[in-house]
PDB file of C-alpha atoms in Angstrom:
ATOM      1  CA  MET A   1       0.794   0.712  -5.754  1.00 47.00           C
ATOM      2  CA  ARG A   2       0.102   3.706  -3.452  1.00 50.00           C
ATOM      3  CA  PHE A   3       3.624   2.563  -3.009  1.00 41.00           C
ATOM      4  CA  MET A   4       1.816   1.584  -4.571  1.00 42.00           C
ATOM      5  CA  THR A   5      -2.037   2.148  -3.407  1.00 41.00           C
ATOM      6  CA  THR A   6      -5.412   0.748  -1.737  1.00 40.00           C
ATOM      7  CA  SER A   7      -6.071  -2.629   0.022  1.00 41.00           C
ATOM      8  CA  ASP A   8      -7.875  -5.368   1.141  1.00 42.00           C
ATOM      9  CA  LYS A   9      -9.974  -6.282   3.690  1.00 45.00           C
ATOM     10  CA  PRO A  10      -7.972  -6.598   6.711  1.00 40.00           C
ATOM     11  CA  GLU A  11      -9.613 -10.263   7.300  1.00 45.00           C
ATOM     12  CA  ASN A  12      -8.005 -11.487   3.717  1.00 45.00           C
ATOM     13  CA  ALA A  13      -3.951 -10.103   5.572  1.00 44.00           C
ATOM     14  CA  ALA A  14      -4.653 -11.902   9.004  1.00 43.00           C
ATOM     15  CA  GLY A  15      -0.459 -11.520   9.459  1.00 48.00           C
ATOM     16  CA  THR A  16      -0.795  -8.910   8.491  1.00 48.00           C
ATOM     17  CA  ALA A  17      -2.925  -6.460   9.476  1.00 46.00           C
ATOM     18  CA  GLU A  18      -2.699  -6.982  13.181  1.00 49.00           C
ATOM     19  CA  THR A  19       0.125  -5.780  13.475  1.00 46.00           C
ATOM     20  CA  ALA A  20      -0.112  -2.907  14.517  1.00 45.00           C
ATOM     21  CA  GLU A  21      -3.014  -3.357  16.507  1.00 48.00           C
ATOM     22  CA  THR A  22      -1.978  -6.586  18.842  1.00 48.00           C
ATOM     23  CA  ALA A  23       0.839  -6.351  18.986  1.00 47.00           C
ATOM     24  CA  GLU A  24       1.711  -4.987  22.882  1.00 57.00           C
ATOM     25  CA  VAL A  25       2.761  -0.851  23.253  1.00 61.00           C
ATOM     26  CA  THR A  26       6.121   0.820  23.868  1.00 63.00           C
ATOM     27  CA  GLY A  27       9.246   2.615  24.091  1.00 78.00           C
ATOM     28  CA  ILE A  28       7.510   4.956  20.555  1.00 82.00           C
ATOM     29  CA  ALA A  29       4.274   3.374  20.031  1.00 81.00           C
ATOM     30  CA  ALA A  30       3.183   4.643  23.259  1.00 86.00           C
ATOM     31  CA  GLN A  31       4.354   8.142  22.510  1.00 90.00           C
ATOM     32  CA  ASP A  32       1.818  10.635  21.017  1.00 90.00           C
ATOM     33  CA  TRP A  33       3.851  12.661  18.285  1.00 94.00           C
ATOM     34  CA  ALA A  34       4.746  15.770  20.019  1.00 91.00           C
ATOM     35  CA  GLN A  35       6.701  13.497  22.299  1.00 92.00           C
ATOM     36  CA  ALA A  36       8.347  11.622  19.749  1.00 89.00           C
ATOM     37  CA  ALA A  37       8.988  14.427  16.934  1.00 90.00           C
ATOM     38  CA  ALA A  38      11.154  15.556  20.111  1.00 91.00           C
ATOM     39  CA  ASP A  39      13.791  12.887  18.160  1.00 89.00           C
ATOM     40  CA  PRO A  40      14.813  14.583  14.255  1.00 90.00           C
ATOM     41  CA  GLN A  41      15.710  10.669  13.461  1.00 88.00           C
ATOM     42  CA  TYR A  42      12.502   9.614  14.531  1.00 89.00           C
ATOM     43  CA  ARG A  43      10.728  13.211  12.873  1.00 93.00           C
ATOM     44  CA  ALA A  44      12.604  12.264   9.104  1.00 91.00           C
ATOM     45  CA  ALA A  45      11.095   7.976   9.025  1.00 89.00           C
ATOM     46  CA  VAL A  46       7.884   9.972   9.370  1.00 93.00           C
ATOM     47  CA  VAL A  47       7.802  12.213   6.909  1.00 94.00           C
ATOM     48  CA  ASP A  48       9.370   9.971   4.750  1.00 91.00           C
ATOM     49  CA  LEU A  49       6.811   7.686   5.259  1.00 92.00           C
ATOM     50  CA  LEU A  50       4.057  10.266   4.854  1.00 95.00           C
ATOM     51  CA  GLY A  51       5.641  11.069   1.438  1.00 95.00           C
ATOM     52  CA  ALA A  52       5.507   8.086   0.229  1.00 91.00           C
ATOM     53  CA  LEU A  53       1.688   7.524   1.448  1.00 93.00           C
ATOM     54  CA  ALA A  54       0.695  10.943  -0.363  1.00 95.00           C
ATOM     55  CA  TYR A  55       2.565   9.822  -3.478  1.00 94.00           C
ATOM     56  CA  GLY A  56       0.970   7.277  -3.708  1.00 90.00           C
ATOM     57  CA  GLU A  57      -2.055   7.531  -2.129  1.00 92.00           C
ATOM     58  CA  LEU A  58      -1.540  10.112  -5.274  1.00 94.00           C
ATOM     59  CA  ALA A  59      -0.610   7.732  -8.121  1.00 91.00           C
ATOM     60  CA  ALA A  60      -4.124   5.558  -7.043  1.00 87.00           C
ATOM     61  CA  PHE A  61      -6.079   7.999  -7.477  1.00 91.00           C
ATOM     62  CA  GLU A  62      -4.605   8.731 -10.704  1.00 91.00           C
ATOM     63  CA  ARG A  63      -4.530   4.631 -11.897  1.00 88.00           C
ATOM     64  CA  LEU A  64      -7.922   4.183 -10.851  1.00 87.00           C
ATOM     65  CA  ALA A  65      -9.382   7.359 -13.471  1.00 88.00           C
ATOM     66  CA  GLU A  66      -7.457   5.511 -15.764  1.00 88.00           C
ATOM     67  CA  ASP A  67      -8.699   2.299 -15.143  1.00 86.00           C
ATOM     68  CA  ALA A  68     -12.356   3.151 -15.452  1.00 87.00           C
ATOM     69  CA  LYS A  69     -11.477   3.724 -18.904  1.00 87.00           C
ATOM     70  CA  LEU A  70     -10.820   0.502 -19.987  1.00 88.00           C
ATOM     71  CA  ALA A  71     -14.076  -0.456 -17.308  1.00 90.00           C
ATOM     72  CA  PRO A  72     -16.779  -3.032 -19.207  1.00 91.00           C
ATOM     73  CA  THR A  73     -20.069  -0.955 -18.805  1.00 93.00           C
ATOM     74  CA  LEU A  74     -20.583   1.968 -17.048  1.00 95.00           C
ATOM     75  CA  VAL A  75     -21.425   0.267 -13.900  1.00 92.00           C
ATOM     76  CA  ASP A  76     -17.885  -1.002 -13.751  1.00 91.00           C
ATOM     77  CA  LYS A  77     -17.273   2.287 -14.708  1.00 92.00           C
ATOM     78  CA  ALA A  78     -18.687   4.411 -11.669  1.00 91.00           C
ATOM     79  CA  GLU A  79     -17.588   2.372  -8.667  1.00 88.00           C
ATOM     80  CA  LEU A  80     -13.763   2.317 -10.327  1.00 88.00           C
ATOM     81  CA  ALA A  81     -14.682   6.356 -10.541  1.00 89.00           C
ATOM     82  CA  LYS A  82     -16.263   6.100  -6.478  1.00 88.00           C
ATOM     83  CA  MET A  83     -12.756   4.070  -6.224  1.00 87.00           C
ATOM     84  CA  ALA A  84     -10.788   6.994  -6.996  1.00 88.00           C
ATOM     85  CA  ALA A  85     -12.020   9.450  -4.705  1.00 91.00           C
ATOM     86  CA  ALA A  86     -11.570   7.356  -2.426  1.00 89.00           C
ATOM     87  CA  GLU A  87      -8.062   7.767  -2.480  1.00 89.00           C
ATOM     88  CA  PHE A  88      -7.819  11.269  -3.617  1.00 94.00           C
ATOM     89  CA  HIS A  89      -9.850  11.997   0.225  1.00 94.00           C
ATOM     90  CA  HIS A  90      -6.706   9.993   1.485  1.00 93.00           C
ATOM     91  CA  PHE A  91      -4.303  11.885  -0.708  1.00 96.00           C
ATOM     92  CA  GLU A  92      -5.907  14.804   0.872  1.00 97.00           C
ATOM     93  CA  ARG A  93      -5.181  14.304   4.363  1.00 96.00           C
ATOM     94  CA  LEU A  94      -1.129  12.903   4.178  1.00 97.00           C
ATOM     95  CA  ARG A  95      -1.322  16.088   2.880  1.00 97.00           C
ATOM     96  CA  ASP A  96      -3.323  18.052   5.397  1.00 97.00           C
ATOM     97  CA  ARG A  97      -1.420  16.108   7.588  1.00 97.00           C
ATOM     98  CA  LEU A  98       2.633  17.737   5.750  1.00 98.00           C
ATOM     99  CA  THR A  99       1.636  20.906   5.949  1.00 98.00           C
ATOM    100  CA  GLU A 100       0.094  20.816   9.641  1.00 97.00           C
ATOM    101  CA  ILE A 101       3.300  19.280  11.250  1.00 97.00           C
ATOM    102  CA  GLY A 102       5.682  21.451   9.378  1.00 96.00           C
ATOM    103  CA  GLU A 103       6.185  20.538   6.255  1.00 97.00           C
ATOM    104  CA  GLU A 104       6.008  20.683   2.583  1.00 97.00           C
ATOM    105  CA  PRO A 105       3.948  17.947   0.959  1.00 97.00           C
ATOM    106  CA  THR A 106       5.702  18.498  -2.707  1.00 97.00           C
ATOM    107  CA  HIS A 107       8.909  18.692  -1.136  1.00 96.00           C
ATOM    108  CA  ALA A 108       8.540  15.006   1.085  1.00 96.00           C
ATOM    109  CA  MET A 109       6.726  13.087  -1.370  1.00 95.00           C
ATOM    110  CA  GLU A 110      10.089  13.893  -4.447  1.00 94.00           C
ATOM    111  CA  PRO A 111      12.143  11.301  -3.800  1.00 90.00           C
ATOM    112  CA  PHE A 112       9.140   8.958  -4.082  1.00 89.00           C
ATOM    113  CA  VAL A 113       7.821  10.050  -7.219  1.00 90.00           C
ATOM    114  CA  ASP A 114      10.570   7.524  -9.922  1.00 86.00           C
ATOM    115  CA  ALA A 115      10.082   4.057  -7.808  1.00 85.00           C
ATOM    116  CA  LEU A 116       6.698   4.576  -7.459  1.00 87.00           C
ATOM    117  CA  ASP A 117       6.244   5.641 -11.598  1.00 88.00           C
ATOM    118  CA  GLY A 118       8.658   3.347 -12.436  1.00 85.00           C
ATOM    119  CA  PHE A 119       6.774   0.771 -11.044  1.00 86.00           C
ATOM    120  CA  HIS A 120       3.681   1.423 -12.432  1.00 86.00           C
ATOM    121  CA  LYS A 121       5.635   1.905 -15.816  1.00 87.00           C
ATOM    122  CA  GLN A 122       6.369  -1.711 -15.884  1.00 87.00           C
ATOM    123  CA  THR A 123       3.679  -3.445 -14.259  1.00 89.00           C
ATOM    124  CA  ALA A 124       1.337  -1.326 -16.326  1.00 87.00           C
ATOM    125  CA  PRO A 125      -2.196  -3.843 -17.145  1.00 89.00           C
ATOM    126  CA  SER A 126      -2.166  -5.038 -19.787  1.00 88.00           C
ATOM    127  CA  ASP A 127      -6.540  -5.091 -19.276  1.00 90.00           C
ATOM    128  CA  TRP A 128      -9.017  -4.573 -17.335  1.00 90.00           C
ATOM    129  CA  LEU A 129      -9.003  -8.619 -15.267  1.00 93.00           C
ATOM    130  CA  GLU A 130      -5.244  -7.304 -15.117  1.00 92.00           C
ATOM    131  CA  GLY A 131      -5.813  -4.348 -13.942  1.00 89.00           C
ATOM    132  CA  LEU A 132      -8.356  -5.762 -10.759  1.00 90.00           C
ATOM    133  CA  VAL A 133      -4.950  -8.595  -9.840  1.00 91.00           C
ATOM    134  CA  LYS A 134      -3.143  -5.261 -10.101  1.00 88.00           C
ATOM    135  CA  ALA A 135      -5.403  -3.424  -7.458  1.00 83.00           C
ATOM    136  CA  TYR A 136      -6.475  -5.556  -5.279  1.00 86.00           C
ATOM    137  CA  VAL A 137      -3.260  -7.648  -5.326  1.00 84.00           C
ATOM    138  CA  GLY A 138      -0.265  -5.466  -5.867  1.00 77.00           C
ATOM    139  CA  ASP A 139      -1.277  -2.627  -3.762  1.00 78.00           C
ATOM    140  CA  SER A 140      -2.696  -4.523  -0.673  1.00 84.00           C
ATOM    141  CA  ILE A 141       1.757  -6.206  -0.503  1.00 82.00           C
ATOM    142  CA  ALA A 142       2.274  -2.164  -0.237  1.00 81.00           C
ATOM    143  CA  SER A 143      -0.275  -1.823   2.652  1.00 86.00           C
ATOM    144  CA  ASP A 144       0.502  -4.415   4.367  1.00 87.00           C
ATOM    145  CA  PHE A 145       3.664  -3.055   4.063  1.00 83.00           C
ATOM    146  CA  TYR A 146       2.849  -0.137   5.609  1.00 86.00           C
ATOM    147  CA  ARG A 147       0.951  -1.603   8.031  1.00 87.00           C
ATOM    148  CA  GLU A 148       4.186  -3.164   9.629  1.00 82.00           C
ATOM    149  CA  VAL A 149       5.897  -0.014   9.153  1.00 82.00           C
ATOM    150  CA  ALA A 150       2.631   1.056  11.413  1.00 86.00           C
ATOM    151  CA  ALA A 151       3.538  -0.607  14.550  1.00 82.00           C
ATOM    152  CA  HIS A 152       6.253   1.113  15.297  1.00 82.00           C
ATOM    153  CA  LEU A 153       5.079   5.003  14.447  1.00 89.00           C
ATOM    154  CA  ASP A 154       3.536   6.805  17.506  1.00 92.00           C
ATOM    155  CA  ALA A 155       0.014   7.336  18.109  1.00 93.00           C
ATOM    156  CA  ASP A 156      -1.005   9.861  15.906  1.00 95.00           C
ATOM    157  CA  THR A 157       0.596   9.058  12.989  1.00 95.00           C
ATOM    158  CA  ARG A 158      -0.106   4.805  13.085  1.00 93.00           C
ATOM    159  CA  GLY A 159      -3.911   6.837  13.519  1.00 94.00           C
ATOM    160  CA  LEU A 160      -4.054   8.222  10.914  1.00 95.00           C
ATOM    161  CA  VAL A 161      -1.860   5.683   8.801  1.00 94.00           C
ATOM    162  CA  LEU A 162      -3.912   3.124   9.169  1.00 93.00           C
ATOM    163  CA  ALA A 163      -7.349   5.175   8.310  1.00 92.00           C
ATOM    164  CA  VAL A 164      -5.935   5.940   4.953  1.00 92.00           C
ATOM    165  CA  LEU A 165      -5.063   2.327   4.477  1.00 89.00           C
ATOM    166  CA  ASP A 166      -8.756   1.452   4.882  1.00 79.00           C
ATOM    167  CA  ASP A 167     -10.112  -0.817   2.213  1.00 71.00           C
ATOM    168  CA  THR A 168     -11.825   1.786  -0.530  1.00 70.00           C
ATOM    169  CA  GLY A 169     -14.349  -1.080  -1.724  1.00 73.00           C
ATOM    170  CA  HIS A 170     -11.878  -2.446  -4.095  1.00 77.00           C
ATOM    171  CA  ALA A 171     -11.518  -5.992  -2.727  1.00 83.00           C
ATOM    172  CA  GLU A 172     -14.386  -6.837  -2.737  1.00 86.00           C
ATOM    173  CA  PHE A 173     -15.037  -5.236  -6.202  1.00 89.00           C
ATOM    174  CA  ALA A 174     -12.304  -7.131  -7.551  1.00 88.00           C
ATOM    175  CA  VAL A 175     -12.708 -10.445  -6.593  1.00 90.00           C
ATOM    176  CA  GLU A 176     -15.989 -10.150  -7.356  1.00 92.00           C
ATOM    177  CA  LYS A 177     -15.218  -9.575 -11.042  1.00 93.00           C
ATOM    178  CA  VAL A 178     -11.867 -11.955 -11.514  1.00 92.00           C
ATOM    179  CA  ARG A 179     -13.856 -15.319  -9.599  1.00 93.00           C
ATOM    180  CA  ALA A 180     -16.856 -14.288 -12.421  1.00 93.00           C
ATOM    181  CA  ALA A 181     -13.709 -14.433 -15.466  1.00 93.00           C
ATOM    182  CA  ILE A 182     -12.396 -17.339 -14.153  1.00 93.00           C
ATOM    183  CA  ASP A 183     -15.896 -19.109 -13.542  1.00 93.00           C
ATOM    184  CA  GLU A 184     -16.737 -17.892 -17.441  1.00 94.00           C
ATOM    185  CA  ASP A 185     -13.377 -19.055 -19.129  1.00 94.00           C
ATOM    186  CA  PRO A 186     -10.844 -21.480 -17.069  1.00 91.00           C
ATOM    187  CA  ARG A 187      -8.040 -20.217 -19.239  1.00 92.00           C
ATOM    188  CA  VAL A 188      -8.413 -17.047 -17.703  1.00 93.00           C
ATOM    189  CA  GLY A 189      -6.766 -18.480 -13.965  1.00 93.00           C
ATOM    190  CA  GLY A 190      -3.362 -19.153 -15.507  1.00 92.00           C
ATOM    191  CA  ARG A 191      -2.675 -16.035 -17.321  1.00 93.00           C
ATOM    192  CA  LEU A 192      -3.920 -13.870 -13.801  1.00 94.00           C
ATOM    193  CA  ALA A 193      -1.661 -16.174 -11.869  1.00 92.00           C
ATOM    194  CA  LEU A 194       1.711 -15.434 -13.141  1.00 93.00           C
ATOM    195  CA  TRP A 195       0.541 -11.860 -13.161  1.00 93.00           C
ATOM    196  CA  ALA A 196       0.235 -11.328  -9.807  1.00 90.00           C
ATOM    197  CA  ARG A 197       3.368 -13.508  -8.556  1.00 89.00           C
ATOM    198  CA  ARG A 198       5.097 -11.207 -10.875  1.00 91.00           C
ATOM    199  CA  LEU A 199       3.297  -8.728  -9.100  1.00 89.00           C
ATOM    200  CA  MET A 200       4.432 -10.083  -5.891  1.00 86.00           C
ATOM    201  CA  GLY A 201       8.348  -9.669  -7.060  1.00 85.00           C
ATOM    202  CA  GLU A 202       8.569  -5.711  -8.560  1.00 86.00           C
ATOM    203  CA  ALA A 203       5.951  -4.873  -5.853  1.00 81.00           C
ATOM    204  CA  LEU A 204       8.361  -6.898  -2.804  1.00 76.00           C
ATOM    205  CA  SER A 205      11.591  -4.944  -4.409  1.00 80.00           C
ATOM    206  CA  GLN A 206       9.633  -2.319  -4.096  1.00 76.00           C
ATOM    207  CA  SER A 207      10.015  -2.126  -0.895  1.00 71.00           C
ATOM    208  CA  GLN A 208      12.944  -3.437  -0.272  1.00 72.00           C
ATOM    209  CA  ARG A 209      14.083  -0.559  -2.397  1.00 73.00           C
ATOM    210  CA  VAL A 210      12.724   2.801  -0.748  1.00 72.00           C
ATOM    211  CA  VAL A 211      13.115   1.239   3.173  1.00 70.00           C
ATOM    212  CA  ALA A 212      17.625   0.465   2.534  1.00 71.00           C
ATOM    213  CA  ASP A 213      17.642   4.207   0.402  1.00 74.00           C
ATOM    214  CA  ARG A 214      15.851   5.902   3.680  1.00 78.00           C
ATOM    215  CA  ASP A 215      18.232   5.340   6.232  1.00 74.00           C
ATOM    216  CA  ALA A 216      15.418   7.566   9.441  1.00 73.00           C
ATOM    217  CA  LEU A 217      12.516   5.304   7.787  1.00 73.00           C
ATOM    218  CA  SER A 218      15.015   1.414   7.086  1.00 71.00           C
ATOM    219  CA  THR A 219      15.657   2.815  10.958  1.00 72.00           C
ATOM    220  CA  MET A 220      12.246   2.617  12.501  1.00 69.00           C
ATOM    221  CA  LEU A 221      11.333  -0.089  10.024  1.00 64.00           C
ATOM    222  CA  VAL A 222      13.231  -2.614  12.475  1.00 60.00           C
ATOM    223  CA  GLY A 223      12.228  -1.616  15.643  1.00 56.00           C
ATOM    224  CA  GLY A 224      14.182   2.649  15.869  1.00 53.00           C
ATOM    225  CA  VAL A 225      17.574   2.933  17.737  1.00 42.00           C
ATOM    226  CA  ALA A 226      17.006   1.694  20.712  1.00 40.00           C
ATOM    227  CA  ASP A 227      16.278  -1.419  19.684  1.00 47.00           C
ATOM    228  CA  GLY A 228      19.163  -1.990  17.266  1.00 45.00           C
ATOM    229  CA  PHE A 229      18.840  -3.256  14.111  1.00 49.00           C
ATOM    230  CA  ASP A 230      17.377  -6.251  13.351  1.00 63.00           C
ATOM    231  CA  LEU A 231      17.626  -8.551  10.210  1.00 67.00           C
ATOM    232  CA  ALA A 232      15.488 -11.427  11.229  1.00 75.00           C
ATOM    233  CA  GLU A 233      12.322  -9.735  11.385  1.00 72.00           C
ATOM    234  CA  VAL A 234      13.192  -7.592   9.049  1.00 72.00           C
ATOM    235  CA  GLY A 235      13.000 -11.391   7.193  1.00 78.00           C
ATOM    236  CA  ARG A 236      10.171 -12.482  10.216  1.00 82.00           C
ATOM    237  CA  MET A 237       8.259  -9.041   7.742  1.00 80.00           C
ATOM    238  CA  PHE A 238       8.917  -9.996   5.142  1.00 80.00           C
ATOM    239  CA  SER A 239       7.220 -13.641   4.781  1.00 86.00           C
ATOM    240  CA  ARG A 240       4.354 -12.035   7.001  1.00 89.00           C
ATOM    241  CA  ILE A 241       3.883  -9.913   3.466  1.00 85.00           C
ATOM    242  CA  THR A 242       3.851 -13.008   1.749  1.00 85.00           C
ATOM    243  CA  GLU A 243       1.977 -15.410   3.362  1.00 89.00           C
ATOM    244  CA  ALA A 244      -1.413 -12.495   3.048  1.00 88.00           C
ATOM    245  CA  HIS A 245      -0.410 -12.833  -0.601  1.00 87.00           C
ATOM    246  CA  THR A 246      -0.818 -16.035  -0.881  1.00 88.00           C
ATOM    247  CA  LYS A 247      -4.384 -15.697   1.095  1.00 89.00           C
ATOM    248  CA  ARG A 248      -5.410 -13.359  -1.157  1.00 87.00           C
ATOM    249  CA  MET A 249      -4.003 -15.029  -4.248  1.00 88.00           C
ATOM    250  CA  ALA A 250      -6.840 -18.549  -2.646  1.00 89.00           C
ATOM    251  CA  ALA A 251      -9.912 -15.323  -2.104  1.00 88.00           C
ATOM    252  CA  LEU A 252      -9.340 -14.746  -5.968  1.00 87.00           C
ATOM    253  CA  GLY A 253      -9.097 -18.687  -7.252  1.00 86.00           C
ATOM    254  CA  LEU A 254      -5.629 -18.342  -8.772  1.00 85.00           C
ATOM    255  CA  ALA A 255      -2.678 -20.678  -7.332  1.00 73.00           C
ATOM    256  CA  ALA A 256      -0.003 -18.221  -6.096  1.00 61.00           C
TER     257      ALA A 256
END
């Protein structure tokens, strides 16, 4: 996961993809980076966010390249290689932005290495289909989380975050391949449904841990210093992410 990596199409995550785009723009969200960065706590939150995203994209590149080895055909292998290249381009954009605002990219990424590597170690796919489901379901949960965060960002940072969350083509590819496999052998569906539920639990736990461990990021997520800490809104956010997950499961032909 780009904290996971790449997201699915917005139409498969209607409850979350629109959050940053349709919410009323007020406070920091109405400012540009130069204005918003005057608040040191906000700046620290953005550095955390870009660091987490950057390492997530780098990990996504590595994982897609590794998953390509499991691909059953040369066409599939080439498709995953193309997606891996797109993820690396996303990483470069985030790395360059960190440098541009005077931050050392490696230092910004380091706090998230153990958590993200731990997630990938705990959810290593055993075959090609599990890898596709992980990229589509697991990584999309992370993308939904980041879109929620984007609603609280300044305009410049929000634009970059939403751009690197763009689907690299993995969503449509994964749905096509998984549905075809289930049509060929319906028993596959039960195994993949259990796998997807496990991914859901691991991904949400990881998101919550990251928010809890990074004070500046958690403050921004719940509305910023001026708006105060809103536990109810955090609960609603995770409810929206869960709803989007259910829709993705249906798109794959799996029971949530």
